[in-house]
Amino acid sequence: AGDDRFSVWLTDQDAFKDGAWLAGGDGVDTASIWTGANQIRLDGRALNGFERIQFYGRADLKLTDDVAAADPAGGFFEITRAPGGGSARIDAAAETDARLKFYSGGSADWFRGGALGDVFDLREDGGYGASSADTAIGGGGDDVVLASHDLLIDGGSADGGGGSDLLRLLDHG
């Protein structure tokens, strides 16, 4: 019981193939995952019950209700792609019971939201070194995309999906 933090260095695509897994419990649990230049794929069989996930390096994550713990207080499940080490592809299309907050991390990251209202923070000045070539695709809820004006100039894109969505273009200067 309480807030837990797990830190894991994964160097092998097959790190979880033999049934290894990480599971959060009560409290606000954080999984910090270092992948280096390796492309690691994770799903609910390998990672579940967390309120925050931080990636350092490349990542390919499919979020489901098992991975993202729904916050009973109505807060967000946070996914941070820390700067450096390659891009991330995080697909939460199968997530139905948690609001998600995505933070980009400096490479051309790709995010797809879930069924509820999500927030995509793609700002270059948001403290995470976001890239203007990021892609954000909303899900079924009322989503918010925060981005610098460079998102529209440098090849990035945002699509709110269903719901009443908001794109906020902010000056990063």
Tab-separated table of C-alpha atoms in Angstrom:
chain	number	residue	atom	x	y	z
A	1	ALA	CA	0.000	0.000	0.000
A	2	GLY	CA	1.377	3.378	-0.969
A	3	ASP	CA	3.124	5.064	-3.844
A	4	ASP	CA	5.669	2.807	-5.547
A	5	ARG	CA	8.297	3.432	-8.207
A	6	PHE	CA	9.782	0.730	-10.423
A	7	SER	CA	12.879	1.413	-12.531
A	8	VAL	CA	13.780	-1.112	-15.227
A	9	TRP	CA	16.464	-1.220	-17.937
A	10	LEU	CA	15.265	-3.304	-20.887
A	11	THR	CA	17.775	-4.210	-23.575
A	12	ASP	CA	15.989	-7.100	-25.217
A	13	GLN	CA	12.824	-7.077	-27.314
A	14	ASP	CA	11.935	-10.400	-25.738
A	15	ALA	CA	12.426	-9.203	-22.136
A	16	PHE	CA	8.853	-10.142	-21.221
A	17	LYS	CA	8.328	-13.156	-23.491
A	18	ASP	CA	8.646	-15.738	-20.712
A	19	GLY	CA	5.916	-14.255	-18.550
A	20	ALA	CA	7.918	-11.592	-16.693
A	21	TRP	CA	5.779	-8.632	-15.674
A	22	LEU	CA	5.539	-5.500	-13.555
A	23	ALA	CA	2.401	-4.707	-11.577
A	24	GLY	CA	1.475	-1.646	-9.572
A	25	GLY	CA	-0.814	-1.775	-6.559
A	26	ASP	CA	-2.471	0.740	-4.261
A	27	GLY	CA	-1.363	4.364	-4.359
A	28	VAL	CA	0.189	6.241	-7.283
A	29	ASP	CA	2.622	3.840	-8.941
A	30	THR	CA	5.278	4.882	-11.465
A	31	ALA	CA	7.178	2.653	-13.890
A	32	SER	CA	10.386	4.213	-15.271
A	33	ILE	CA	11.589	2.187	-18.228
A	34	TRP	CA	14.955	2.678	-19.925
A	35	THR	CA	15.213	1.070	-23.349
A	36	GLY	CA	18.224	2.775	-24.894
A	37	ALA	CA	18.153	2.386	-28.662
A	38	ASN	CA	16.137	-0.833	-28.445
A	39	GLN	CA	12.527	-0.869	-29.591
A	40	ILE	CA	10.600	-2.484	-26.742
A	41	ARG	CA	6.959	-3.546	-27.100
A	42	LEU	CA	4.844	-3.762	-23.967
A	43	ASP	CA	1.194	-4.536	-23.354
A	44	GLY	CA	-1.109	-5.423	-20.455
A	45	ARG	CA	0.428	-8.875	-20.068
A	46	ALA	CA	3.797	-7.326	-19.193
A	47	LEU	CA	2.864	-4.097	-17.431
A	48	ASN	CA	-0.302	-3.349	-15.482
A	49	GLY	CA	-1.803	-1.340	-12.638
A	50	PHE	CA	0.277	1.840	-12.985
A	51	GLU	CA	-0.766	5.508	-12.805
A	52	ARG	CA	2.414	6.871	-14.432
A	53	ILE	CA	4.810	5.487	-17.023
A	54	GLN	CA	8.036	7.220	-18.031
A	55	PHE	CA	10.008	6.033	-21.061
A	56	TYR	CA	13.673	6.770	-21.652
A	57	GLY	CA	14.613	5.623	-25.139
A	58	ARG	CA	12.456	4.034	-27.824
A	59	ALA	CA	9.083	2.605	-26.924
A	60	ASP	CA	6.146	0.845	-28.515
A	61	LEU	CA	3.303	0.546	-26.010
A	62	LYS	CA	-0.269	-0.618	-26.453
A	63	LEU	CA	-2.302	0.667	-23.527
A	64	THR	CA	-5.320	-1.274	-22.345
A	65	ASP	CA	-7.460	-1.056	-19.224
A	66	ASP	CA	-4.976	-3.468	-17.599
A	67	VAL	CA	-1.969	-1.187	-18.136
A	68	ALA	CA	-3.461	2.195	-17.278
A	69	ALA	CA	-4.998	2.235	-13.821
A	70	ALA	CA	-8.156	4.325	-13.782
A	71	ASP	CA	-7.945	7.152	-11.243
A	72	PRO	CA	-11.059	7.064	-9.019
A	73	ALA	CA	-10.562	10.769	-8.242
A	74	GLY	CA	-10.858	11.637	-11.942
A	75	GLY	CA	-7.179	12.495	-12.454
A	76	PHE	CA	-5.017	11.495	-15.397
A	77	PHE	CA	-2.887	8.455	-16.143
A	78	GLU	CA	0.414	10.067	-17.233
A	79	ILE	CA	2.753	8.865	-19.959
A	80	THR	CA	6.036	10.731	-20.342
A	81	ARG	CA	8.453	10.151	-23.184
A	82	ALA	CA	11.667	11.593	-21.725
A	83	PRO	CA	14.121	13.346	-24.078
A	84	GLY	CA	16.634	11.399	-26.140
A	85	GLY	CA	17.016	7.879	-27.427
A	86	GLY	CA	14.543	7.648	-30.268
A	87	SER	CA	10.847	7.989	-30.804
A	88	ALA	CA	7.836	6.438	-29.131
A	89	ARG	CA	4.636	4.938	-30.489
A	90	ILE	CA	1.971	4.785	-27.802
A	91	ASP	CA	-1.458	3.491	-28.794
A	92	ALA	CA	-4.252	3.764	-26.226
A	93	ALA	CA	-7.185	3.039	-28.557
A	94	ALA	CA	-8.170	0.069	-26.355
A	95	GLU	CA	-8.096	2.130	-23.125
A	96	THR	CA	-11.681	2.751	-21.959
A	97	ASP	CA	-11.583	3.657	-18.260
A	98	ALA	CA	-8.724	6.142	-17.710
A	99	ARG	CA	-8.097	9.719	-18.812
A	100	LEU	CA	-4.613	9.951	-20.309
A	101	LYS	CA	-2.030	12.722	-20.345
A	102	PHE	CA	0.783	12.297	-22.878
A	103	TYR	CA	4.048	14.266	-22.685
A	104	SER	CA	6.256	14.186	-25.770
A	105	GLY	CA	9.994	13.806	-25.467
A	106	GLY	CA	12.022	15.277	-28.289
A	107	SER	CA	11.747	12.822	-31.162
A	108	ALA	CA	8.903	12.323	-33.617
A	109	ASP	CA	6.573	10.658	-31.116
A	110	TRP	CA	3.187	9.178	-32.090
A	111	PHE	CA	0.293	9.061	-29.614
A	112	ARG	CA	-3.270	7.744	-29.959
A	113	GLY	CA	-5.721	8.522	-27.165
A	114	GLY	CA	-8.361	6.339	-25.542
A	115	ALA	CA	-12.122	6.540	-25.104
A	116	LEU	CA	-12.148	9.389	-22.559
A	117	GLY	CA	-10.944	13.011	-22.699
A	118	ASP	CA	-7.146	12.968	-23.022
A	119	VAL	CA	-4.430	15.653	-23.053
A	120	PHE	CA	-1.495	15.629	-25.483
A	121	ASP	CA	1.316	18.000	-24.439
A	122	LEU	CA	3.478	18.473	-27.522
A	123	ARG	CA	4.954	21.845	-26.520
A	124	GLU	CA	8.650	22.343	-27.125
A	125	ASP	CA	8.804	24.467	-23.980
A	126	GLY	CA	6.815	21.988	-21.896
A	127	GLY	CA	9.988	20.806	-20.164
A	128	TYR	CA	10.247	17.566	-22.132
A	129	GLY	CA	11.923	18.797	-25.321
A	130	ALA	CA	9.035	17.903	-27.607
A	131	SER	CA	9.530	17.654	-31.352
A	132	SER	CA	7.468	19.635	-33.785
A	133	ALA	CA	7.099	16.429	-35.845
A	134	ASP	CA	4.956	14.705	-33.189
A	135	THR	CA	1.583	13.151	-34.023
A	136	ALA	CA	-1.416	13.191	-31.690
A	137	ILE	CA	-4.643	11.353	-32.526
A	138	GLY	CA	-7.512	11.726	-30.099
A	139	GLY	CA	-9.941	9.003	-29.174
A	140	GLY	CA	-13.626	9.198	-28.316
A	141	GLY	CA	-13.578	11.880	-25.620
A	142	ASP	CA	-13.128	15.639	-25.495
A	143	ASP	CA	-9.364	15.858	-26.066
A	144	VAL	CA	-6.925	18.752	-25.658
A	145	VAL	CA	-3.733	19.166	-27.702
A	146	LEU	CA	-1.146	21.664	-26.435
A	147	ALA	CA	1.472	22.515	-29.054
A	148	SER	CA	3.779	25.259	-30.230
A	149	HIS	CA	2.995	26.831	-33.593
A	150	ASP	CA	5.923	24.828	-35.073
A	151	LEU	CA	3.744	21.693	-34.983
A	152	LEU	CA	1.889	22.978	-38.036
A	153	ILE	CA	5.029	24.147	-39.831
A	154	ASP	CA	7.441	21.256	-39.318
A	155	GLY	CA	5.433	18.155	-40.233
A	156	GLY	CA	3.625	17.381	-36.993
A	157	SER	CA	-0.088	16.693	-36.862
A	158	ALA	CA	-3.022	16.591	-34.490
A	159	ASP	CA	-6.441	15.001	-34.999
A	160	GLY	CA	-8.903	15.281	-32.133
A	161	GLY	CA	-10.922	12.202	-33.073
A	162	GLY	CA	-14.472	12.056	-31.705
A	163	GLY	CA	-15.854	14.473	-29.134
A	164	SER	CA	-15.429	18.237	-28.823
A	165	ASP	CA	-11.678	18.746	-29.039
A	166	LEU	CA	-9.397	21.722	-28.459
A	167	LEU	CA	-6.073	22.588	-30.119
A	168	ARG	CA	-4.094	25.238	-28.216
A	169	LEU	CA	-1.167	26.696	-30.144
A	170	LEU	CA	1.218	28.379	-27.760
A	171	ASP	CA	4.273	30.520	-28.487
A	172	HIS	CA	7.356	28.803	-27.120
A	173	GLY	CA	9.499	31.937	-27.259
